[in-house]
Coordinates of C-alpha atoms in Angstrom, one line a residue:
Chain A
M210 CA 120.7 101.7 82.4
I211 CA 122.5 104.8 83.5
R212 CA 119.0 106.9 82.2
Y213 CA 116.8 104.5 83.6
I214 CA 118.3 105.1 87.1
S215 CA 118.6 109.1 86.6
S216 CA 115.2 109.0 85.6
R217 CA 114.3 106.9 89.0
L218 CA 116.4 108.9 91.1
L219 CA 114.4 112.1 89.6
Q220 CA 110.8 110.6 90.6
G221 CA 112.3 109.4 94.0
L222 CA 112.9 113.2 94.9
L223 CA 109.5 114.3 93.3
V224 CA 108.3 111.6 95.6
L225 CA 110.8 113.0 98.6
F226 CA 109.2 116.3 98.0
A227 CA 105.6 115.3 97.4
L228 CA 105.7 113.8 100.9
Y229 CA 107.3 116.6 102.6
T230 CA 104.7 119.0 101.1
I231 CA 102.0 116.7 102.8
T232 CA 103.4 116.0 106.1
F233 CA 104.9 120.2 106.4
F234 CA 101.1 120.9 105.9
L235 CA 99.3 118.5 107.3
V236 CA 101.9 119.3 110.4
K237 CA 101.0 122.8 110.9
A238 CA 97.3 121.7 110.8
M239 CA 97.8 119.6 113.5
P240 CA 96.0 121.4 116.7
G241 CA 98.3 122.7 119.3
D242 CA 102.5 122.7 118.7
A243 CA 105.4 121.5 120.5
F244 CA 104.8 124.1 123.1
T245 CA 101.2 123.6 124.1
G246 CA 101.2 122.3 128.2
E247 CA 104.9 123.3 128.5
K248 CA 104.1 125.8 131.1
N249 CA 107.0 126.2 132.5
I250 CA 109.2 127.8 129.8
P251 CA 108.6 131.3 129.8
E252 CA 106.6 133.3 127.3
D253 CA 110.0 134.9 126.2
I254 CA 112.1 132.1 125.8
Q255 CA 109.5 130.1 124.2
H256 CA 109.6 133.1 121.6
Q257 CA 113.1 132.6 121.0
M258 CA 113.3 129.4 120.8
R259 CA 110.9 129.9 118.1
E260 CA 113.1 132.4 116.7
Q261 CA 115.7 130.1 116.3
S262 CA 113.9 127.2 114.7
G263 CA 112.3 129.7 112.6
L264 CA 109.1 129.2 113.7
N265 CA 108.0 132.8 113.5
D266 CA 108.5 133.0 110.0
P267 CA 105.6 133.5 107.4
L268 CA 104.4 129.9 106.6
F269 CA 105.5 129.8 102.9
I270 CA 109.0 130.9 104.2
Q271 CA 109.5 128.1 106.6
Y272 CA 108.5 125.4 103.9
L273 CA 110.8 126.9 101.4
N274 CA 113.6 127.1 104.1
Y275 CA 113.7 123.6 105.7
P276 CA 114.4 121.3 102.2
K277 CA 116.6 124.5 101.7
N278 CA 118.7 123.7 105.0
I279 CA 118.4 120.2 104.3
L280 CA 120.0 120.4 101.0
L281 CA 122.9 123.1 101.7
H282 CA 123.4 122.3 105.4
G283 CA 122.2 118.9 106.1
D284 CA 120.5 120.7 108.9
F285 CA 117.0 118.7 109.9
N286 CA 116.5 121.3 112.7
Y287 CA 116.0 120.8 116.3
S288 CA 113.5 118.9 118.1
I289 CA 111.7 121.4 120.1
K290 CA 110.5 118.8 122.8
K291 CA 114.2 116.5 123.1
R292 CA 116.2 119.6 122.5
R293 CA 118.4 118.0 119.9
P294 CA 119.2 117.8 116.3
V295 CA 116.7 115.7 114.2
A296 CA 119.4 114.6 112.4
E297 CA 121.2 113.1 115.8
L298 CA 118.1 111.6 117.3
I299 CA 118.0 109.8 113.5
A300 CA 121.2 108.5 113.8
Q301 CA 121.1 107.5 117.1
S302 CA 118.0 105.4 116.5
F303 CA 118.6 104.3 113.3
P304 CA 120.6 101.2 114.1
A305 CA 118.7 100.1 116.3
S306 CA 115.5 99.7 113.7
L307 CA 118.1 98.8 110.9
I308 CA 119.2 95.7 113.0
L309 CA 115.6 94.9 113.7
G310 CA 114.2 95.3 110.6
L311 CA 117.3 93.2 108.8
I312 CA 117.0 90.0 111.0
A313 CA 113.7 90.2 110.9
L314 CA 113.8 90.4 106.8
I315 CA 116.4 87.2 106.9
F316 CA 114.0 85.4 109.4
A317 CA 111.0 86.1 106.9
I318 CA 112.9 85.1 103.8
T319 CA 114.4 81.9 105.2
I320 CA 111.3 80.6 106.0
A321 CA 108.9 81.6 103.5
I322 CA 110.5 81.0 100.4
P323 CA 111.0 77.7 101.4
I324 CA 107.5 77.0 102.4
G325 CA 106.5 79.1 99.2
V326 CA 108.4 76.4 97.0
I327 CA 107.3 73.7 98.5
S328 CA 103.9 74.4 98.7
A329 CA 103.6 75.0 94.7
M330 CA 105.7 71.9 93.8
R331 CA 102.7 69.9 96.2
K332 CA 99.9 71.8 95.1
N333 CA 96.7 70.8 96.6
T334 CA 98.4 68.3 99.0
W335 CA 97.6 68.4 102.4
I336 CA 101.7 69.9 102.6
D337 CA 100.5 73.3 100.6
Y338 CA 97.6 73.6 102.7
S339 CA 99.2 73.4 106.1
G340 CA 101.9 75.9 104.3
M341 CA 99.2 78.2 103.0
A342 CA 97.5 77.9 106.7
I343 CA 100.6 78.3 108.8
A344 CA 101.1 81.6 106.3
M345 CA 97.2 82.6 106.8
I346 CA 98.3 82.6 110.6
G347 CA 101.1 84.9 110.1
I348 CA 98.6 87.6 108.3
C349 CA 95.8 87.5 110.8
V350 CA 97.6 87.2 114.1
P351 CA 98.5 90.6 114.6
A352 CA 102.3 91.4 116.2
F353 CA 100.7 92.9 119.5
V354 CA 99.0 89.5 120.2
V355 CA 102.6 87.4 119.0
G356 CA 104.9 89.7 120.5
P357 CA 103.3 89.2 124.2
L358 CA 102.9 85.5 123.8
L359 CA 106.3 85.3 122.9
Q360 CA 107.5 87.1 125.8
I361 CA 105.5 85.0 128.2
H362 CA 105.8 81.5 126.7
I363 CA 109.6 81.6 125.1
A364 CA 111.5 84.4 127.0
T365 CA 110.5 83.2 130.2
R366 CA 111.9 79.9 129.6
I367 CA 114.6 80.6 127.9
P368 CA 117.4 81.9 130.5
I369 CA 119.1 84.1 127.8
L370 CA 116.4 85.5 126.3
K371 CA 115.1 88.6 127.9
I372 CA 111.7 90.2 127.9
A373 CA 112.3 93.5 126.7
G374 CA 115.5 95.2 126.6
W375 CA 118.3 96.0 123.9
D376 CA 121.5 95.4 125.6
S377 CA 122.8 92.1 124.1
P378 CA 122.5 90.8 120.2
I379 CA 120.7 88.2 121.3
D380 CA 117.8 90.8 122.3
V381 CA 117.0 90.7 118.7
L382 CA 115.6 87.5 118.2
L383 CA 112.0 87.6 119.6
P384 CA 111.2 90.8 118.3
A385 CA 112.7 90.2 115.0
I386 CA 110.1 87.3 114.8
T387 CA 107.4 88.9 116.0
L388 CA 108.2 91.7 113.3
G389 CA 109.2 89.0 110.7
L390 CA 106.1 86.8 110.8
A391 CA 103.5 89.0 108.7
T392 CA 106.4 89.6 106.4
A393 CA 106.8 85.9 105.7
A394 CA 103.6 84.7 105.8
Y395 CA 103.0 87.5 102.5
L396 CA 106.3 86.4 101.2
A397 CA 105.4 82.8 101.0
R398 CA 101.7 83.5 99.2
L399 CA 104.0 85.4 96.9
T400 CA 106.3 82.6 96.2
R401 CA 103.9 80.1 96.0
G402 CA 101.7 82.0 93.1
G403 CA 104.9 83.3 91.5
M404 CA 106.3 79.5 91.3
L405 CA 103.0 78.3 90.0
E406 CA 102.9 80.4 87.0
I407 CA 106.3 79.6 86.1
L408 CA 105.8 76.0 86.6
S409 CA 102.6 76.2 84.3
Q410 CA 104.6 77.2 81.4
D411 CA 105.7 75.1 78.5
Y412 CA 109.6 75.5 78.7
I413 CA 109.3 73.8 82.1
R414 CA 107.1 71.1 80.6
T415 CA 109.8 70.6 77.6
A416 CA 112.6 70.4 80.7
H417 CA 110.5 67.8 82.3
A418 CA 109.5 65.7 79.6
K419 CA 113.9 66.1 79.1
G420 CA 114.3 64.2 81.7
V421 CA 115.6 66.8 83.8
P422 CA 115.8 65.8 87.2
L423 CA 113.5 67.5 89.7
P424 CA 116.2 69.5 92.1
R425 CA 117.7 70.7 88.9
L426 CA 114.6 72.0 87.5
I427 CA 113.4 73.8 90.3
I428 CA 116.7 75.5 91.0
M429 CA 118.0 76.3 87.5
H430 CA 114.7 76.8 85.8
T431 CA 111.8 77.7 87.6
L432 CA 113.3 79.3 91.0
R433 CA 114.9 82.7 88.6
G434 CA 111.3 83.3 87.2
G435 CA 109.4 82.0 90.2
L436 CA 111.1 84.4 92.6
I437 CA 110.1 87.7 90.3
P438 CA 107.1 88.7 92.7
S439 CA 108.9 87.9 95.8
V440 CA 111.9 90.0 95.0
A441 CA 109.7 92.6 94.1
F442 CA 108.2 92.3 97.3
I443 CA 111.3 92.4 99.3
G444 CA 112.4 95.9 98.7
P445 CA 109.3 97.6 99.8
A446 CA 108.8 95.3 102.4
F447 CA 112.1 96.0 104.0
A448 CA 111.5 99.5 104.4
A449 CA 108.0 98.9 105.8
L450 CA 109.7 96.5 108.1
I451 CA 112.3 99.2 109.5
S452 CA 109.8 102.2 109.5
G453 CA 106.3 100.0 110.6
S454 CA 108.1 98.5 113.7
F455 CA 106.4 101.2 116.2
I456 CA 104.4 98.1 118.3
V457 CA 107.2 95.7 118.1
E458 CA 109.6 98.5 119.7
S459 CA 107.3 99.8 122.0
I460 CA 106.5 95.8 123.0
F461 CA 110.2 94.8 123.5
Q462 CA 111.1 98.7 124.5
I463 CA 113.8 98.8 121.7
P464 CA 115.1 102.2 121.1
G465 CA 114.3 102.8 117.7
M466 CA 113.0 105.1 115.5
G467 CA 109.6 104.1 115.7
Q468 CA 109.3 105.3 119.2
H469 CA 110.6 108.5 118.5
F470 CA 108.1 108.9 115.7
V471 CA 105.2 108.1 118.6
T472 CA 106.0 110.4 120.9
A473 CA 106.7 112.9 118.2
I474 CA 103.3 112.9 117.3
F475 CA 101.8 113.2 120.9
D476 CA 104.3 116.0 121.5
R477 CA 103.9 117.8 118.4
D478 CA 107.1 117.9 117.6
E479 CA 106.7 119.0 114.1
F480 CA 110.8 119.3 112.9
L481 CA 111.3 115.4 114.4
I482 CA 107.7 114.3 112.3
I483 CA 109.0 116.0 109.3
G484 CA 112.7 114.8 109.4
L485 CA 111.5 111.2 110.3
A486 CA 108.6 110.8 107.6
L487 CA 110.9 112.3 105.3
F488 CA 113.5 109.4 106.3
Y489 CA 111.3 106.7 106.1
G490 CA 110.4 108.2 102.5
L491 CA 113.8 107.9 101.6
L492 CA 114.1 104.2 102.9
V493 CA 111.0 103.2 100.6
V494 CA 112.4 105.8 97.4
I495 CA 115.9 103.6 97.8
M496 CA 114.6 99.9 98.4
N497 CA 111.6 100.0 95.6
L498 CA 114.3 101.2 93.5
A499 CA 116.6 98.4 94.7
S500 CA 114.2 95.8 94.2
D501 CA 112.9 97.1 90.2
L502 CA 116.7 96.8 89.3
L503 CA 116.9 93.3 91.0
V504 CA 113.9 92.2 89.2
G505 CA 115.4 93.7 86.2
M506 CA 118.2 91.7 86.7
L507 CA 116.4 88.5 86.9
N508 CA 113.7 89.4 83.9
P509 CA 114.7 90.9 81.2
R510 CA 111.4 92.0 80.2
A511 CA 110.4 93.6 82.6
R512 CA 113.2 96.5 81.7
T513 CA 111.7 97.6 78.5
S514 CA 107.9 97.0 79.0
E515 CA 108.1 99.6 81.8
S516 CA 109.0 102.6 81.1
Chain B
M174 CA 78.8 82.2 76.9
T175 CA 74.9 81.1 76.9
Q176 CA 74.4 78.2 75.9
A177 CA 71.3 76.7 74.7
S178 CA 71.8 73.3 75.3
G179 CA 69.9 70.2 76.6
K180 CA 66.7 69.4 75.6
D181 CA 65.0 69.3 78.9
T182 CA 65.7 72.8 80.3
P183 CA 63.2 75.2 79.4
L184 CA 63.6 77.7 77.0
A185 CA 62.7 81.1 79.1
E186 CA 65.7 80.0 81.4
A187 CA 68.0 78.9 78.5
I188 CA 67.6 82.4 77.5
K189 CA 68.1 83.7 80.5
G190 CA 71.4 82.6 80.6
T191 CA 73.6 82.8 83.9
S192 CA 75.1 86.2 85.0
L193 CA 78.5 87.0 86.2
G194 CA 77.4 87.3 89.5
R195 CA 75.1 83.9 90.1
D196 CA 77.8 81.6 88.2
A197 CA 80.3 83.6 90.6
W198 CA 78.2 82.6 93.6
L199 CA 77.9 79.0 92.4
R200 CA 81.4 78.8 92.2
L201 CA 81.7 80.0 95.5
R202 CA 79.6 77.7 96.9
K203 CA 82.0 75.2 96.0
N204 CA 84.7 76.5 98.2
S205 CA 83.8 75.1 101.4
V206 CA 86.4 77.1 103.1
A207 CA 85.1 80.8 101.9
M208 CA 81.4 79.2 102.5
G209 CA 82.7 78.6 106.2
S210 CA 84.5 82.0 106.5
L211 CA 80.9 83.3 105.2
Y212 CA 78.7 81.7 107.7
F213 CA 81.3 82.7 110.6
L214 CA 81.4 85.9 109.4
A215 CA 77.5 86.0 109.6
L216 CA 77.5 84.9 112.7
I217 CA 80.2 87.7 113.8
I218 CA 78.0 90.3 112.3
L219 CA 74.8 88.9 114.1
L220 CA 76.9 88.9 117.6
C221 CA 78.1 92.4 117.5
F222 CA 75.1 94.2 116.0
V223 CA 72.2 92.2 116.8
F224 CA 72.8 90.2 120.1
A225 CA 75.3 92.8 121.5
W226 CA 72.3 94.6 122.2
F227 CA 70.5 92.2 124.7
C228 CA 74.0 91.8 126.7
K229 CA 74.9 93.4 129.4
N230 CA 76.8 96.9 129.5
P231 CA 80.5 96.7 128.7
N232 CA 81.3 99.7 130.4
T233 CA 79.3 98.7 133.8
I234 CA 82.5 98.6 136.3
L235 CA 82.5 96.1 139.5
L236 CA 85.8 96.2 141.2
T237 CA 84.9 93.4 143.4
N238 CA 84.2 91.1 140.4
K239 CA 87.6 91.4 138.6
F240 CA 89.5 88.8 136.9
A241 CA 86.3 86.6 137.2
S242 CA 86.7 83.1 135.5
P243 CA 84.1 81.9 132.8
S244 CA 80.7 81.5 134.3
W245 CA 77.0 81.1 133.1
Q246 CA 77.1 85.1 134.5
H247 CA 79.9 85.9 132.6
W248 CA 80.7 84.0 129.9
F249 CA 84.0 84.7 129.1
G250 CA 84.5 86.4 132.5
T251 CA 85.6 89.9 133.7
D252 CA 88.6 92.1 133.1
Q253 CA 90.7 94.1 135.2
L254 CA 87.9 96.3 135.8
G255 CA 84.9 93.6 136.2
R256 CA 83.8 94.5 133.1
D257 CA 81.9 91.5 131.3
L258 CA 84.6 90.3 128.8
F259 CA 82.0 88.9 126.1
S260 CA 80.0 92.2 126.0
R261 CA 83.4 94.2 125.9
I262 CA 84.2 91.7 122.8
L263 CA 81.0 92.2 120.9
Y264 CA 80.9 95.9 121.3
G265 CA 84.3 96.3 120.8
G266 CA 83.9 94.4 117.4
Q267 CA 81.1 97.1 116.4
I268 CA 83.7 99.7 115.9
S269 CA 86.4 97.4 114.6
L270 CA 84.0 95.9 111.8
L271 CA 82.7 99.3 111.3
V272 CA 85.9 101.0 110.4
G273 CA 87.2 97.8 108.5
F274 CA 83.8 98.2 106.1
V275 CA 83.3 102.3 106.1
A276 CA 87.4 103.0 105.7
T277 CA 86.4 100.1 102.7
A278 CA 83.8 101.6 101.4
V279 CA 85.1 105.4 101.4
S280 CA 88.3 104.1 99.4
L281 CA 86.1 102.4 97.3
I282 CA 84.2 105.6 96.4
I283 CA 87.6 107.4 95.6
G284 CA 89.4 104.7 94.2
I285 CA 86.7 104.1 91.7
S286 CA 85.9 107.8 90.3
Y287 CA 89.6 108.4 90.5
G288 CA 90.1 105.2 88.8
A289 CA 87.4 105.4 86.1
A290 CA 88.1 109.2 85.6
S291 CA 92.0 108.8 84.9
G292 CA 91.2 105.5 82.4
Y293 CA 88.4 107.4 80.4
A294 CA 90.1 110.9 80.2
G295 CA 92.9 109.1 78.9
A296 CA 96.3 110.4 77.3
K297 CA 98.0 113.6 79.3
T298 CA 95.6 113.5 82.1
D299 CA 95.6 109.7 82.5
A300 CA 99.6 109.8 82.5
L301 CA 99.5 112.7 85.2
M302 CA 96.6 110.9 87.3
M303 CA 98.7 107.8 87.6
R304 CA 102.0 109.3 88.0
I305 CA 100.4 111.0 91.3
V306 CA 99.4 107.7 92.5
D307 CA 102.6 106.2 91.7
I308 CA 104.1 109.3 94.0
L309 CA 101.5 108.6 96.7
Y310 CA 102.2 104.8 96.9
A311 CA 105.9 105.3 98.1
I312 CA 104.8 107.0 100.8
P313 CA 104.4 104.8 104.4
F314 CA 101.2 104.5 104.7
L315 CA 100.5 104.1 108.0
I316 CA 103.1 107.4 109.1
L317 CA 100.4 109.7 106.7
V318 CA 97.4 107.9 108.6
I319 CA 98.5 108.3 112.1
I320 CA 99.1 112.2 111.0
L321 CA 96.0 112.7 109.1
K322 CA 94.0 111.3 111.7
V323 CA 95.2 113.6 114.4
V324 CA 95.1 116.5 112.1
V325 CA 90.7 116.2 111.3
A326 CA 90.3 114.7 114.8
E327 CA 90.3 118.4 115.9
P328 CA 87.3 119.8 113.3
I329 CA 85.4 116.8 113.6
D330 CA 85.5 117.3 117.6
I331 CA 84.1 120.7 117.1
S332 CA 81.6 120.0 114.7
A333 CA 80.5 117.0 117.2
Q334 CA 80.2 119.4 120.1
W335 CA 78.4 121.9 118.0
T336 CA 75.8 119.5 117.0
V337 CA 74.9 118.7 120.9
E338 CA 74.5 122.2 121.9
Q339 CA 72.5 123.8 118.7
W340 CA 70.9 120.6 117.4
G341 CA 70.5 118.9 121.3
W342 CA 71.8 115.2 119.3
N343 CA 72.1 112.7 121.7
K344 CA 75.8 113.6 123.0
E345 CA 76.8 110.1 124.0
L346 CA 76.6 108.9 120.6
V347 CA 77.9 111.8 118.6
M348 CA 80.9 111.6 120.8
R349 CA 81.4 108.3 120.1
S350 CA 80.8 108.4 116.4
A351 CA 82.8 112.0 116.3
N352 CA 85.7 109.6 117.9
I353 CA 85.7 107.1 115.2
L354 CA 85.0 109.1 111.9
P355 CA 88.5 110.3 112.0
L356 CA 89.5 107.0 111.8
F357 CA 87.1 106.2 109.0
I358 CA 88.5 109.3 107.0
A359 CA 91.9 108.8 107.4
I360 CA 92.3 105.1 106.5
G361 CA 89.8 105.5 103.9
A362 CA 91.7 108.8 102.3
L363 CA 94.7 106.9 101.9
G364 CA 93.6 103.4 101.0
W365 CA 92.3 104.2 97.7
L366 CA 95.5 104.0 95.3
T367 CA 95.6 99.9 94.7
L368 CA 91.9 100.3 93.8
A369 CA 92.4 103.3 91.7
R370 CA 94.7 101.2 89.8
I371 CA 92.3 98.3 89.0
T372 CA 89.3 100.8 87.9
R373 CA 91.5 102.8 85.7
A374 CA 92.4 99.1 84.3
Q375 CA 89.0 97.9 83.8
V376 CA 88.1 101.2 82.1
I377 CA 90.6 101.0 79.7
A378 CA 89.7 97.7 78.9
I379 CA 85.9 98.4 78.6
K380 CA 86.6 101.8 76.7
N381 CA 87.4 99.8 73.5
Q382 CA 84.7 97.6 73.4
E383 CA 82.1 97.4 70.8
Y384 CA 79.4 98.2 72.8
I385 CA 81.1 101.7 73.8
E386 CA 81.8 102.6 70.5
A387 CA 78.1 101.6 69.4
A388 CA 77.3 104.0 72.5
I389 CA 79.4 106.5 71.3
S390 CA 77.7 106.3 67.7
L391 CA 74.3 106.9 69.1
G392 CA 75.4 110.1 70.2
L393 CA 75.6 109.6 73.9
T394 CA 76.8 112.3 76.1
R395 CA 80.4 111.4 77.7
R396 CA 79.1 111.2 81.0
R397 CA 76.0 108.8 80.5
I398 CA 78.6 106.6 78.8
L399 CA 81.2 106.8 82.0
F400 CA 78.4 106.0 84.0
R401 CA 75.9 104.0 82.8
H402 CA 77.8 101.9 80.6
I403 CA 81.3 102.1 81.9
I404 CA 81.4 102.3 85.7
P405 CA 78.9 99.5 86.5
N406 CA 80.9 97.2 84.8
T407 CA 84.3 97.9 87.0
I408 CA 82.4 98.1 90.0
G409 CA 82.2 93.8 90.1
P410 CA 86.3 93.3 90.2
A411 CA 86.9 96.5 92.5
I412 CA 84.7 95.2 95.1
V413 CA 86.0 91.8 94.9
Y414 CA 89.6 93.6 95.7
A415 CA 88.1 95.8 98.2
S416 CA 86.7 93.0 100.2
L417 CA 90.7 91.7 100.4
T418 CA 91.2 95.5 101.9
I419 CA 88.7 95.3 104.8
P420 CA 90.9 93.0 106.9
G421 CA 93.9 95.1 106.5
F422 CA 91.7 98.3 107.4
I423 CA 91.0 96.1 110.4
L424 CA 94.2 95.5 111.4
Y425 CA 95.7 99.3 110.5
E426 CA 92.6 100.4 113.1
A427 CA 93.6 98.0 115.8
A428 CA 97.5 98.9 115.2
L429 CA 96.7 102.6 116.2
S430 CA 94.5 101.6 119.0
Y431 CA 97.1 99.5 120.2
L432 CA 99.8 102.8 120.1
G433 CA 97.0 104.9 121.9
M434 CA 96.0 106.8 118.9
G435 CA 93.0 105.1 117.6
V436 CA 89.6 105.0 119.4
E437 CA 89.0 106.5 122.7
A438 CA 86.9 105.2 125.5
P439 CA 83.7 104.4 126.1
N440 CA 84.1 103.4 122.4
S441 CA 86.3 100.1 122.6
S442 CA 87.8 98.0 119.8
W443 CA 89.3 94.7 119.9
G444 CA 92.8 96.4 119.8
I445 CA 91.9 98.1 122.7
L446 CA 91.1 94.9 124.2
I447 CA 94.1 93.1 123.1
K448 CA 96.2 95.9 124.3
E449 CA 94.6 96.1 127.9
G450 CA 95.0 92.2 127.7
A451 CA 98.4 92.2 127.1
N452 CA 99.2 94.5 130.6
F453 CA 97.6 91.2 132.5
L454 CA 99.3 88.6 130.6
E455 CA 101.1 86.9 133.9
T456 CA 97.9 86.6 135.7
Q457 CA 95.2 86.2 133.1
P458 CA 95.8 85.3 129.8
S459 CA 92.6 84.9 128.7
L460 CA 92.2 88.5 128.7
L461 CA 94.8 88.3 126.0
I462 CA 93.9 85.6 124.3
I463 CA 90.0 85.6 123.7
P464 CA 90.1 89.2 122.3
G465 CA 92.9 88.0 120.2
L466 CA 91.3 85.2 119.0
V467 CA 88.1 86.4 118.0
F468 CA 90.2 89.0 116.0
S469 CA 92.4 86.6 114.0
L470 CA 89.6 84.5 113.3
T471 CA 87.0 87.4 112.0
L472 CA 90.7 88.3 109.8
F473 CA 91.3 84.5 108.7
A474 CA 87.9 84.5 107.5
L475 CA 87.8 87.9 105.9
N476 CA 91.0 86.8 104.2
F477 CA 89.4 83.4 103.1
L478 CA 86.3 85.1 102.0
G479 CA 88.1 87.8 99.8
D480 CA 90.7 84.8 98.2
G481 CA 87.4 83.0 97.3
L482 CA 85.8 86.0 96.2
R483 CA 88.5 86.6 93.8
D484 CA 88.7 82.8 92.6
A485 CA 84.7 83.2 91.7
F486 CA 84.8 86.2 90.3
D487 CA 87.8 85.5 88.0
V488 CA 86.7 85.4 84.5
R489 CA 89.4 83.4 83.0
S490 CA 88.4 80.4 85.2
S491 CA 86.0 78.3 83.2
K492 CA 82.4 77.9 83.9
D493 CA 81.4 74.6 85.0

């Protein structure tokens, strides 16, 4: 087990390094840099700022120095446009994205798993069809349609909800619903598929024939196997919810990481772009590992069959 | 599989049997949701790419006539600048659909070649190539698409200007294509991973079949075996899977356009229309709701059709 985890962690490091390499060279290939359009900074000051962040070094030295500084000093360099350390910007905006992603995930799980289970139990009935139709709506109606509709029809009618902003805990509600809808939809479909797979197995038929009552059959015998695809999906989905919330953050004006990423792209703020991309990558790696471990616990066969 | 049963069946037809494609089509025809989706998509494509030419210019601004309600003149009313919403939706649909189809085609080409090469090569090459796919899988997709899009936009812009100056190509057309080309490339260049995996699995399954062994013993070259006997048999499943990626890619385009990183004027897309509509939600909700509805219905149809195709091509399901 420890060997498995350590080999996966090593692979995760490889992923991060590959991600770093790709983003580094892509960012360097972007037209313009953070100083383009900054006419009010005198040339020599610009030169000093470049010098300070190591931007005057040869490309290959820069490529090696950045990860070295991260590993040795935890230094993610500066955001040139915002003139603050990248690590500080991430630390400040991460909580909002994390809370938003977490609530969205909880929302998705609480509605999707029951819908998926019930749809599978009542396969090819109107309950199944309507459940899956609702799931399809979640996949096909994008956040930038749902968000504004929720703002105008829900937020304006219920006094404690605000149209946008991030001050009181209740403000997370509408953005989280908007963000979690698509995840909920995929999860419901996966849960249904996983449950159907297990329900067609012989041991379920045996249990049924033995007279195991239905609730017990579902909870004790089917869920464990039937939820495996969903569990495998939840980890990456959580990372995607945190890293993919640019749109929801911009609709509801939430001070999260997504907004930093979008402005950093427009500003060519290279260290911020690389830092955020790496941070997102780290989240994905951790979540993938977590959900693989969880799947391994649910399904002993997966541990040996996968390298 | 091929059965010559039934006395009244003409012999020729019985010998011919039914191909996988024909079987799949028969099965698809029984799936009313998928067929409805197919007709709906045909209608949307016809409207966007043929009927649109007979509609009003979507970029004609008439400020005296802004926010008009639907009428015979303007079927869906007009927007904040007095542009006809109906033709804007049709022209926007051209871009959205093009991005979905072309980016899928790009990723199909890359995915099939990569997967086939990996599966056919086997051994260490295969392991290495699949490790690369694993690594790319763990990279946040949208982030790389955004960065890649910004990177490729510049050289494309420059070469577009060059063709206009040197070869006198139609400036508007070139500039409009130059604006959407980066999206095709960025999405297609990163969206092929699952396709490569599917193709590889398929190739490995086929590689061990007897007719390939026969081909080897006949002395056919590796390249001929790969291109003539293996790849054609992997294309079916790959295309079926690809049909399910189309709505995803359309959604990516809309998301990018919504963030201001996608298509730019005079091009427009459903994402842009929705974004603009959201600004006037309180006064003119139809500007969000109509494009949103068309967009979502199209995605609906694409998803249902993709699901139907997958079920129809699923060889495990019995012939009936």
